[in-house]
Coordinates of C-alpha atoms in Angstrom, one line a residue:
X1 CA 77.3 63.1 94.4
X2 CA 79.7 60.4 93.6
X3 CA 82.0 62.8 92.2
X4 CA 81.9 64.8 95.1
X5 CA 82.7 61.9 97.0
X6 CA 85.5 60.9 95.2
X7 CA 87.1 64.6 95.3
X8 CA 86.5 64.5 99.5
X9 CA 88.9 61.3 99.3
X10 CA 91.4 62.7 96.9
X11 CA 92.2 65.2 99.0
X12 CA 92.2 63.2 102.2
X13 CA 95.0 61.2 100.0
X14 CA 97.0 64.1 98.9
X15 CA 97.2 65.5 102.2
X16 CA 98.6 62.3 103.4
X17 CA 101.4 62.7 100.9
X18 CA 102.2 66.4 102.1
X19 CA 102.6 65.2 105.6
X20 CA 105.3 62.5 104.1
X21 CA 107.0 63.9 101.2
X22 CA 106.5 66.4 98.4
X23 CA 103.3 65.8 97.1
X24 CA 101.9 66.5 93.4
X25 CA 99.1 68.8 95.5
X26 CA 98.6 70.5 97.9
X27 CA 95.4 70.3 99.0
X28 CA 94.8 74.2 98.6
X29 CA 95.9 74.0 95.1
X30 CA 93.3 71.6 94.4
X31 CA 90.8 73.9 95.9
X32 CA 89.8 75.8 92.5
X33 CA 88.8 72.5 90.9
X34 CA 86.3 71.5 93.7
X35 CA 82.8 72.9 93.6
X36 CA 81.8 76.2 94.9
X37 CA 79.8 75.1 97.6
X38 CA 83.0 73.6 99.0
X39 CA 85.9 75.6 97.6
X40 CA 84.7 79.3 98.5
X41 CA 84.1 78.8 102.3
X42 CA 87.7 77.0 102.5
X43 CA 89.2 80.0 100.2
X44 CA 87.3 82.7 101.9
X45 CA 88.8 81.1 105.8
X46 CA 92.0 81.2 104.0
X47 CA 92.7 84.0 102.6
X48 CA 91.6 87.7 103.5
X49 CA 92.0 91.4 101.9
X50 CA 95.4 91.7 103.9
X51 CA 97.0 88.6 101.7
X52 CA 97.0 91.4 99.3
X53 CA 100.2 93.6 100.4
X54 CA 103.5 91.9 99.9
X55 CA 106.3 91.1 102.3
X56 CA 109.4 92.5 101.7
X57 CA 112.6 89.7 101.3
X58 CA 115.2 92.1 101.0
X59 CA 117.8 94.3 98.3
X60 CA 120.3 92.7 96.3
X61 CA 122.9 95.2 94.7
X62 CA 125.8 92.8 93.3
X63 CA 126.6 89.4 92.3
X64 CA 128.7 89.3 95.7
X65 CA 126.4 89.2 98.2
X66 CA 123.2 86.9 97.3
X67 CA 120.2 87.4 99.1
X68 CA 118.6 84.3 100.2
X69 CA 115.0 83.5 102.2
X70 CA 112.0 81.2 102.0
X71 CA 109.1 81.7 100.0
X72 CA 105.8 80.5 100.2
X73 CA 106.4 78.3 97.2
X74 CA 109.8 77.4 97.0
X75 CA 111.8 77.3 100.1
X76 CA 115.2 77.3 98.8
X77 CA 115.9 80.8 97.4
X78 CA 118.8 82.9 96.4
X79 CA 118.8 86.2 94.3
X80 CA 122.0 88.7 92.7
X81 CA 122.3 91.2 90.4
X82 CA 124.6 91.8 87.7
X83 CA 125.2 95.6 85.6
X84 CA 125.5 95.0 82.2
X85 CA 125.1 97.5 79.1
X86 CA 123.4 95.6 76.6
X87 CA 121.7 98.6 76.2
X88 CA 124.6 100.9 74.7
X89 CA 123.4 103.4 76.9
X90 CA 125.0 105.5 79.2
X91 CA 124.2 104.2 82.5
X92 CA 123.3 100.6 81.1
X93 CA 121.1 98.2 82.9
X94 CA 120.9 95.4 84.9
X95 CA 119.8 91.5 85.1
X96 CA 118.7 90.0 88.3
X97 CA 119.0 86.2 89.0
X98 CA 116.6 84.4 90.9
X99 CA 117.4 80.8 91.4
X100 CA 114.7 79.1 92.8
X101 CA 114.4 75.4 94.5
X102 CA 112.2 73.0 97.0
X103 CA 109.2 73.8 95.8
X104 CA 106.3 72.2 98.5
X105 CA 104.6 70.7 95.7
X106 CA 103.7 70.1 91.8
X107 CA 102.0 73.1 91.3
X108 CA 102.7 75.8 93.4
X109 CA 103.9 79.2 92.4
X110 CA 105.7 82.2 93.5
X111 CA 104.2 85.8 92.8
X112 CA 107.1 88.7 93.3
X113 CA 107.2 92.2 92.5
X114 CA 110.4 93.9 92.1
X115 CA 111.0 97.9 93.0
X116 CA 113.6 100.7 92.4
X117 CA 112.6 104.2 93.2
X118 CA 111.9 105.3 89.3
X119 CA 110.3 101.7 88.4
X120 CA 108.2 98.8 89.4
X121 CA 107.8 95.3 87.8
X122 CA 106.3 92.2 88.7
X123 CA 107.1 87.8 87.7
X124 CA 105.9 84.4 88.9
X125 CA 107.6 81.5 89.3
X126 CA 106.8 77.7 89.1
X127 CA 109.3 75.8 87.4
X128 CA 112.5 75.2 90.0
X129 CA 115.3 76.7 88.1
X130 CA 117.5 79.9 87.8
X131 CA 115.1 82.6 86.2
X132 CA 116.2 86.3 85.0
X133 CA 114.8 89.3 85.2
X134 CA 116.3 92.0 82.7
X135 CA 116.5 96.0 83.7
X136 CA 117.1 97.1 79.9
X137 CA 118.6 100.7 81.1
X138 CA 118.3 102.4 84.0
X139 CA 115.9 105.3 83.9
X140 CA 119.2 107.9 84.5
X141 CA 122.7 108.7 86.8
X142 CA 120.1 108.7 90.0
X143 CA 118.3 105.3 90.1
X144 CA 122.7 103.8 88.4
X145 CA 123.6 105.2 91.7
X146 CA 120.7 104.2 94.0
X147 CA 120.9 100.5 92.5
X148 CA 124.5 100.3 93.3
X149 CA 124.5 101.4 96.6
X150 CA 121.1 100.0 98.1
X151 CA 119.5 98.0 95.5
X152 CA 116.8 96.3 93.5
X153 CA 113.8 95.8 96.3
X154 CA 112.4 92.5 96.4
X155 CA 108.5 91.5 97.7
X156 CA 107.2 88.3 98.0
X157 CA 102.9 87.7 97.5
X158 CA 102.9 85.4 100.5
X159 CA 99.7 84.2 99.4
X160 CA 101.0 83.1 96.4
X161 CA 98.8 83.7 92.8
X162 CA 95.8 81.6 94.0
X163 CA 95.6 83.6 97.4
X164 CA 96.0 86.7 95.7
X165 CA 93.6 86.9 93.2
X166 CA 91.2 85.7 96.7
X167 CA 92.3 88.6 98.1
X168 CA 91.6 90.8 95.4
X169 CA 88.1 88.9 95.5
X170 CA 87.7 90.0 98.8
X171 CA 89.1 94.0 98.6
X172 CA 87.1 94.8 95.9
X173 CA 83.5 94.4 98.2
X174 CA 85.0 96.6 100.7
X175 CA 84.2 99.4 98.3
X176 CA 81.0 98.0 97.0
X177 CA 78.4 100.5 97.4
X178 CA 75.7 97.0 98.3
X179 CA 74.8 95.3 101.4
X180 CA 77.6 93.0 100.2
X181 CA 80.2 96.1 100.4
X182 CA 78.6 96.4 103.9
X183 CA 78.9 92.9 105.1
X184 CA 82.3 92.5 103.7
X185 CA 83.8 95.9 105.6
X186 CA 81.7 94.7 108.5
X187 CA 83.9 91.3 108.4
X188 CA 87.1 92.8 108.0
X189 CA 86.8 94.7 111.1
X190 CA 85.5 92.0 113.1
X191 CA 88.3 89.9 112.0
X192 CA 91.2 92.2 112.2
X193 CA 90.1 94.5 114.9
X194 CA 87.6 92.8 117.1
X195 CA 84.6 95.0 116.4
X196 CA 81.6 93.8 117.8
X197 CA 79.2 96.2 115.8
X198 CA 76.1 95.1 118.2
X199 CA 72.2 95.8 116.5
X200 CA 70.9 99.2 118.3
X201 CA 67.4 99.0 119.0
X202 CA 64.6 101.1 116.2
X203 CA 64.3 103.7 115.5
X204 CA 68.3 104.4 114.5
X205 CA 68.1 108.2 113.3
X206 CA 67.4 110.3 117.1
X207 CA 65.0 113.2 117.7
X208 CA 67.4 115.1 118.8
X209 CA 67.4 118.7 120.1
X210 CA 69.7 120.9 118.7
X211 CA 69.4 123.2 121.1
X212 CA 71.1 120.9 123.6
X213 CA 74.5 120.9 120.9
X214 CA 77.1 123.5 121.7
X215 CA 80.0 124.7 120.0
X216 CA 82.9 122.5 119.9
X217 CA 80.8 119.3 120.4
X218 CA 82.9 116.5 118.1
X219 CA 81.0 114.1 115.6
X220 CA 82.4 110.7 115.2
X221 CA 81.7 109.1 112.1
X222 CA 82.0 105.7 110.6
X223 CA 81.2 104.9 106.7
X224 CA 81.0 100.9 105.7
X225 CA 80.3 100.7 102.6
X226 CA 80.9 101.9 98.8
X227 CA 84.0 104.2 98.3
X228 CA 84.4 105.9 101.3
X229 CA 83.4 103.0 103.5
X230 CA 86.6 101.0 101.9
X231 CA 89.0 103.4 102.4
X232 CA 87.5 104.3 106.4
X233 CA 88.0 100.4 106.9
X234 CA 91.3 100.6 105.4
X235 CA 92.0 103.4 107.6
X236 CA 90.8 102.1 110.6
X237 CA 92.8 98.8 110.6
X238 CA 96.2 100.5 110.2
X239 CA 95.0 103.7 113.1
X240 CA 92.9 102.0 115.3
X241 CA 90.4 104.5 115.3
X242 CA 86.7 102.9 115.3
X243 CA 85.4 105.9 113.0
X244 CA 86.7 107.3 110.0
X245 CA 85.2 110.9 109.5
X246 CA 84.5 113.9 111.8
X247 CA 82.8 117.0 112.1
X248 CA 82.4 119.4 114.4
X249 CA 79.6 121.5 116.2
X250 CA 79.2 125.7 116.1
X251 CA 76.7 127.8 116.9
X252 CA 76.6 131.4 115.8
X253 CA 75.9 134.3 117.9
X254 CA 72.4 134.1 117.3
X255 CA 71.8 130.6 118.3
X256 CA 72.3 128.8 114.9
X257 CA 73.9 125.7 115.3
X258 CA 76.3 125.3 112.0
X259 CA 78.9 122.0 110.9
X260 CA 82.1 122.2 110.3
X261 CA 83.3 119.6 107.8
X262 CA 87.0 118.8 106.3
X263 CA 85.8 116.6 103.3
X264 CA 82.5 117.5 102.1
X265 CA 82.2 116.8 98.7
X266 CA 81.2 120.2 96.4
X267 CA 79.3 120.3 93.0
X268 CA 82.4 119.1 91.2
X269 CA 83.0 116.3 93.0
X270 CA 86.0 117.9 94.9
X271 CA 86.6 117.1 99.1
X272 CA 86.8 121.0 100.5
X273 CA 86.3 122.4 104.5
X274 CA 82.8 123.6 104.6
X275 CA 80.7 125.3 107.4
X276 CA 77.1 124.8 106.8
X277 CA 73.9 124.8 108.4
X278 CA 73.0 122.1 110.9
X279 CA 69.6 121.3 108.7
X280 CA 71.1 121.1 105.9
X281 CA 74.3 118.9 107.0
X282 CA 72.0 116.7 109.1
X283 CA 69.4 115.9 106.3
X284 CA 72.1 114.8 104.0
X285 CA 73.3 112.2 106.4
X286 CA 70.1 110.9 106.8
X287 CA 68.7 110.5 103.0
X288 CA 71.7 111.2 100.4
X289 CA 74.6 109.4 101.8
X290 CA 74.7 106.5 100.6
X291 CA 77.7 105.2 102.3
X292 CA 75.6 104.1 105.3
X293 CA 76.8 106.5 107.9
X294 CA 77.3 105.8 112.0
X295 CA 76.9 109.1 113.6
X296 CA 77.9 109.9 117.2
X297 CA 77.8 113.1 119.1
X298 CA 80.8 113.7 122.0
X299 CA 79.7 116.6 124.0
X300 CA 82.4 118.6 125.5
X301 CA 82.4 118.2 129.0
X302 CA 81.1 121.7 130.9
X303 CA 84.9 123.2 132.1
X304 CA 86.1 122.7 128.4
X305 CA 82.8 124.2 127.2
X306 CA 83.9 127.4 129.4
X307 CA 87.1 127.0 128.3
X308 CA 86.3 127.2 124.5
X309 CA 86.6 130.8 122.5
X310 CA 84.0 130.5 120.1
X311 CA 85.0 133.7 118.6
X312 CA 88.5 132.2 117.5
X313 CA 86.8 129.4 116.8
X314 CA 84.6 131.0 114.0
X315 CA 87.3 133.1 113.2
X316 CA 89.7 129.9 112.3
X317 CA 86.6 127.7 110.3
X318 CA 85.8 130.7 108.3
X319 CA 89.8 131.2 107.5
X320 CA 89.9 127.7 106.5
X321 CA 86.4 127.7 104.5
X322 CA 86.5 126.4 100.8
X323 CA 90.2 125.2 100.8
X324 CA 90.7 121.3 99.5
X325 CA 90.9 118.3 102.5
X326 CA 94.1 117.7 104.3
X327 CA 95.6 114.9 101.5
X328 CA 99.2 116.1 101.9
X329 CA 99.4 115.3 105.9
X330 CA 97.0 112.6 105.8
X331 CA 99.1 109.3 106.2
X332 CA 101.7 111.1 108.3
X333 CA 99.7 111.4 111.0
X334 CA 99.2 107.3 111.3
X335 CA 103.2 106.7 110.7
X336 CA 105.6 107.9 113.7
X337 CA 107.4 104.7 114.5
X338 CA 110.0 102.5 112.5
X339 CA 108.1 99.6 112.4
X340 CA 105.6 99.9 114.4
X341 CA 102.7 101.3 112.9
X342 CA 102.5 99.3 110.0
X343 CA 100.0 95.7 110.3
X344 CA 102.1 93.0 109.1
X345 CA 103.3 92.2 106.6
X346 CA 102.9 96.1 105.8
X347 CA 106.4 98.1 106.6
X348 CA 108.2 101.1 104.9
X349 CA 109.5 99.1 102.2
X350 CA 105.8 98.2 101.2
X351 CA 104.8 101.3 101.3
X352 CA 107.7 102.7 99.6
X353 CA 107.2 100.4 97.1
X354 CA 103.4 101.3 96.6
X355 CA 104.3 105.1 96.6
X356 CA 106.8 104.2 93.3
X357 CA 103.4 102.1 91.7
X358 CA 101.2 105.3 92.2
X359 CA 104.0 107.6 91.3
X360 CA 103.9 106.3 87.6
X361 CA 100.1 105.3 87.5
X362 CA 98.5 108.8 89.2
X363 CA 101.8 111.3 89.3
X364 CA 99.4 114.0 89.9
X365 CA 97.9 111.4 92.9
X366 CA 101.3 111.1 94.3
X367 CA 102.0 114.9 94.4
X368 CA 99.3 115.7 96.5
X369 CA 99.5 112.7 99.0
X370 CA 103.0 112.4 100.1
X371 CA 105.7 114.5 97.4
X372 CA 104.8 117.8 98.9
X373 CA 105.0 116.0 102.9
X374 CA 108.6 114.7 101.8
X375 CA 110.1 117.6 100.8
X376 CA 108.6 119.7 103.8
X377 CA 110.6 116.9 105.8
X378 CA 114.0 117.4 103.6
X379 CA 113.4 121.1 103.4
X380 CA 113.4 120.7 99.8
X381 CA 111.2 121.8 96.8
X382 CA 109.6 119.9 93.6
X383 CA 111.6 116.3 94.0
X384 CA 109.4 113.6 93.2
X385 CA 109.2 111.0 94.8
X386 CA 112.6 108.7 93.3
X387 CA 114.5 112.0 94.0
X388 CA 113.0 112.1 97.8
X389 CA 114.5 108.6 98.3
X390 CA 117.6 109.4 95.9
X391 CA 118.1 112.9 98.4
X392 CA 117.2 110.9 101.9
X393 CA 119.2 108.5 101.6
X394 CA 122.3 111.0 100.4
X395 CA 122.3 112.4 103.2
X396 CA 121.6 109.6 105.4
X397 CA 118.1 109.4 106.2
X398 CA 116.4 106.1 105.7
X399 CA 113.0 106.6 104.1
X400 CA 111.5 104.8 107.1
X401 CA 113.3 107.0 109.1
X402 CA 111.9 109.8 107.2
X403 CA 108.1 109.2 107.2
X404 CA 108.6 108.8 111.0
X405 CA 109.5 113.0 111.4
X406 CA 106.5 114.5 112.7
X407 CA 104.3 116.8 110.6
X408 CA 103.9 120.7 111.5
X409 CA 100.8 122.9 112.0
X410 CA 102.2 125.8 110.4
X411 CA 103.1 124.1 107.2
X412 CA 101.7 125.8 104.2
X413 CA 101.6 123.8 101.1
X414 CA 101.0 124.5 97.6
X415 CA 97.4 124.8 98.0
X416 CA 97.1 125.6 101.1
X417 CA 97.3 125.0 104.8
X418 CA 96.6 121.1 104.9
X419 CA 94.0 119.6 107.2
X420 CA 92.3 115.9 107.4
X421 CA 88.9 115.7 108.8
X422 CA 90.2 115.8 112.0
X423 CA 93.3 118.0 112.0
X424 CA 91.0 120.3 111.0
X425 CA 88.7 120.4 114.3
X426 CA 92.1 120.2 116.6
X427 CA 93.5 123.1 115.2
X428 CA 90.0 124.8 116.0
X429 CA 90.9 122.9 119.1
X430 CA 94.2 124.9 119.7
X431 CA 93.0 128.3 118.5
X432 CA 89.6 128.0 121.0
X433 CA 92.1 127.2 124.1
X434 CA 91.7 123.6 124.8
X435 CA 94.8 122.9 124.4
X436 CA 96.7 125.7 126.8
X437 CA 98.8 126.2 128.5
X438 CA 101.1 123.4 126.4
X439 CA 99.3 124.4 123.0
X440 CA 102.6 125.7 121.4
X441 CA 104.3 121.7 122.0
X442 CA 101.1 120.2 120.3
X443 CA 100.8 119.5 116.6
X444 CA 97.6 118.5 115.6
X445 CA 98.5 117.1 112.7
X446 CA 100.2 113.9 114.7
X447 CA 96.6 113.3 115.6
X448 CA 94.6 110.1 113.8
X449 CA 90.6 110.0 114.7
X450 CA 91.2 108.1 117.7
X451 CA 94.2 110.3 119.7
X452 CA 91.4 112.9 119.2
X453 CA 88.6 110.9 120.9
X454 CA 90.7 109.6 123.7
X455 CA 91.5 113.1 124.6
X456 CA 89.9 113.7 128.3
X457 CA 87.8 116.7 126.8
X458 CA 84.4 115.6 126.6
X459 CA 81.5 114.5 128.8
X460 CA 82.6 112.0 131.6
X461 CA 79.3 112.5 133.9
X462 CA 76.0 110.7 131.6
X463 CA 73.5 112.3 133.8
X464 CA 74.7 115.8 132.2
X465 CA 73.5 114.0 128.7
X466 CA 70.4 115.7 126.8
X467 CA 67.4 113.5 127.8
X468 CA 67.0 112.2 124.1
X469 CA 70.6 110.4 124.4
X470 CA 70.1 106.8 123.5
X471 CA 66.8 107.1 125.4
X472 CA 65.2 104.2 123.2
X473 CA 68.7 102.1 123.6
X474 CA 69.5 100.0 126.9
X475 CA 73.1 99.8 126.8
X476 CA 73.6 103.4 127.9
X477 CA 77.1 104.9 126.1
X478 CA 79.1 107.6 127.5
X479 CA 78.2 109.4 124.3
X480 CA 75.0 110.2 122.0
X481 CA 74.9 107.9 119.1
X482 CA 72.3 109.6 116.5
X483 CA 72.3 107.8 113.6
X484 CA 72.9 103.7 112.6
X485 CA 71.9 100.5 113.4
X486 CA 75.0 99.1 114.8
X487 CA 76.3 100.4 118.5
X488 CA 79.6 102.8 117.9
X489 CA 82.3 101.7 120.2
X490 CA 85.2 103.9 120.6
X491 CA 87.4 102.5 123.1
X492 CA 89.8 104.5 125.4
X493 CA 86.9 107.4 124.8
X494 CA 87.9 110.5 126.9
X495 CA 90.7 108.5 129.0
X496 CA 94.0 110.9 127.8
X497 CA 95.4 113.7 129.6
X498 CA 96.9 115.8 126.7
X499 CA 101.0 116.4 127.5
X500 CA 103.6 118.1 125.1
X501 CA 104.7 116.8 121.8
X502 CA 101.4 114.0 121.9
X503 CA 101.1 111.7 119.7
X504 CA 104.4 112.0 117.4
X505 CA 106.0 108.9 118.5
X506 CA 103.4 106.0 119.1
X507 CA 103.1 102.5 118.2
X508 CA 99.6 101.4 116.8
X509 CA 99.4 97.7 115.9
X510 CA 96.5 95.4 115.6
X511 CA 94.5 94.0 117.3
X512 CA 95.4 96.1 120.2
X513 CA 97.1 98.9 119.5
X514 CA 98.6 99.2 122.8
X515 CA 101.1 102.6 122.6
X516 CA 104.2 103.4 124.8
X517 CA 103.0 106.6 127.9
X518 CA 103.8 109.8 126.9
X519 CA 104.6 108.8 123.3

């Protein structure tokens, strides 16, 4: 006790000194050395999952023009580049100087990571001082070229070493497959979205009727825990969406009532479009998901059920049957803005830079999620990704620029006409009618979870709900949640007239997520 005592006063005394001058401590750094009972609760308030991505400082090509900013170490910061060819090679290489000074305190450090389009490297400073960085050779004539004219890309970990290894601490439950994994994706979205996630009364799985579900009837779904429950809350931070799956309703021509599904895992593990029988789709949910699911049903409203031609319908899901999930359009559909779709301190040059990481660690990754989209957009063939960039900016396209041009429907890629969860139920979507007479100006591919259910297509009158809807629940939703214990919430539900060329230009930042009209 004494010793915990005498800690409790240290601090008080060292955070004295940081309010006068430089202190030996920070208080934070001496948070590692304090018990656990006292240092997690203060590291976990202080740090968070999003400490993890980088904030980008800026390029420095030349010894000319230094690049100087603050970090969250030292505040006094400059950085230039200067070509050598130590190397003897024919392009040579490169040595970046990073001077750093005014460090807040004794013990503080600096955590960078450094990015060209064909590499990716990473330092940490604590000593004030100039410090070098040496690019040996440059990988070939592209990345000489690139380097000259636009740079070496510099990221700051604003957290510094201490907050991000906490943050790591904290990403890694998000994917736990545990009621921690649960609690911590439940936190996140509380936090950084304002989720409320209210306890629904027992029982949480709905005697439903299927007869009362028709064709084209949406299913919103939201996964919080183990793998897929990471990446939904992942997905949901950066969309806005409040689910991260869908599915959607048919019924055959004798009554059957069948799922359409863009990422139902097969035998081998692989995420493929599948049709399959209500039963059989339905019991899975309920007992071999382990993932936890929230399961909601959004009838369509009666004139769009009119509206809807199930035999296109049918005729489109079967087309599409058996071929892989919609990877290659999938983060295209969040990004249409410059700058403003991406949660600080996320932006283009982050996620440039973590394309370049995943480039070298999963090439065969980085094909399917984004080389394929970039060439479609530069009308190109087979550039990976340093070539994209290399090419884009050739001809005068910043690469934020060029993640901004919107995806098309009738894309075919090389395996395949691509489709997300949810792409792939608006494309039924356009094919079934809903979206005439302006069906030929929509891409459904510009769509995340949410522009699909704020579209004004669904139920709007809860009197018209089947009888079993939430009957044992006394907040009464404007749709039928059928599964989970917490209360969906899907704001702006069925508020969104649709209007040409939706979606391809909208803004979508936290907490809000508030989006220009007409966009």
């Amino acid at each position: 006790m004494k010793k915990l005592v005498f800690l409790f006063l240290l601090s008080l005394l060292l955070l004295f000194l940081s309010n006068n001058n430089k202190a030996p401590f920070r208080p934070l750094d001496l948070l590692p050395f304090l018990p656990p009972a006292i240092s997690l609760p203060l590291l976990q308030s202080l740090h968070s999952a999003v400490d993890l991505l980088p904030s980008f400082v800026g390029s420095v090509a030349s010894a000319e023009n230094k690049l100087q900013w603050k970090g969250a170490c030292f505040y006094q910061n400059q950085a230039w580049l200067e070509f050598h060819n130590q190397s003897l090679t024919q392009f040579g290489g490169g040595t970046l100087h990073i001077k750093v000074n005014k460090a807040h305190s004794w013990t503080c450090m600096d955590l960078y990571v450094f990015a060209t389009p064909y590499q990716i490297t990473w330092d940490y400073y604590f000593i004030s001082r100039e410090h070098t960085l040496n690019f040996k050779q440059w990988v070939n004539q592209k990345e000489y070229e690139f380097v000259k004219h636009n740079g070496v890309s510099i990221f700051l970990m604003q957290s510094g070493m201490l907050g991000t290894l906490k943050a790591m601490w904290d990403v890694f439950p998000l994917f736990s497959n545990s009621g921690w994994g649960e609690s911590s994706n439940l936190a996140f979205l509380k936090k950084h979205m304002g989720a409320t996630f209210e306890d629904r009364p027992e029982p949480w799985v709905s005697e439903l009727n299927p007869d009362d579900i028709h064709s084209g009837d949406f299913l919103a779904i939201s996964k919080i825990k183990g793998r897929w429950g990471g990446f939904e809350t992942l997905e949901k931070w950066v969309t806005g969406a409040y689910a991260g799956h869908t599915a959607v309703c048919l019924k055959d021509s004798d009554g059957k009532l069948w799922v359409g599904e863009s990422g139902h895992e097969n035998e081998e593990g692989e995420d493929i479009i599948v049709v399959m029988p209500w039963e059989e789709w339905w019991q899975f949910e309920q007992t071999q998901d382990d993932s936890d699911p929230h399961i909601a049903l959004l009838p369509l409203h009666p004139d769009m059920r009119k509206k809807f031609n199930e035999t296109a319908a049918w005729e489109y899901a079967k087309s599409m049957s058996g071929y892989p999930y919609g990877y290659h359009n999938m983060i295209f559909s969040w990004i249409d803005t410059l700058s403003d779709n991406y949660p600080p301190p996320l932006d283009a040059h982050v996620v440039a830079s973590v394309m370049t990481m995943w480039s070298h660690i999963q090439p065969a990754y980085a094909a399917n999620m984004w080389n394929e989209a970039l060439n479609k957009r530069l009308n190109t063939t087979g550039l990976d990704l340093p070539d994209v960039i290399v090419e884009s900016e050739r001809r005068g396209i910043s690469f934020e620029k060029l993640l901004t041009i919107p995806e098309k429907d009738d894309w075919v890629y090389s395996d395949g006409k691509s489709t997300s969860c949810v792409v792939f139920i608006l494309e039924m979507y356009k094919v079934a009618g809903l979206f005439d007479p302006i069906a030929s100006s929509i891409q459904a591919t510009e769509f995340t979870i949410k522009d699909a259910y704020s579209l004004n297509f669904f139920e709007n009158n809860m009197t018209r709900l089947p009888d079993w809807c939430n009957k044992d629940d006394s907040v009464k939703m404007p749709y039928c949640q059928i599964l989970g214990k917490y209360r969906m919430e899907l704001p702006d539900y069925n508020t969104m007239q649709p209007y040409p060329h939706m979606n391809e230009k909208c803004a979508s930042l936290p907490p809000d997520y508030l989006r220009d009209d007409y966009c």
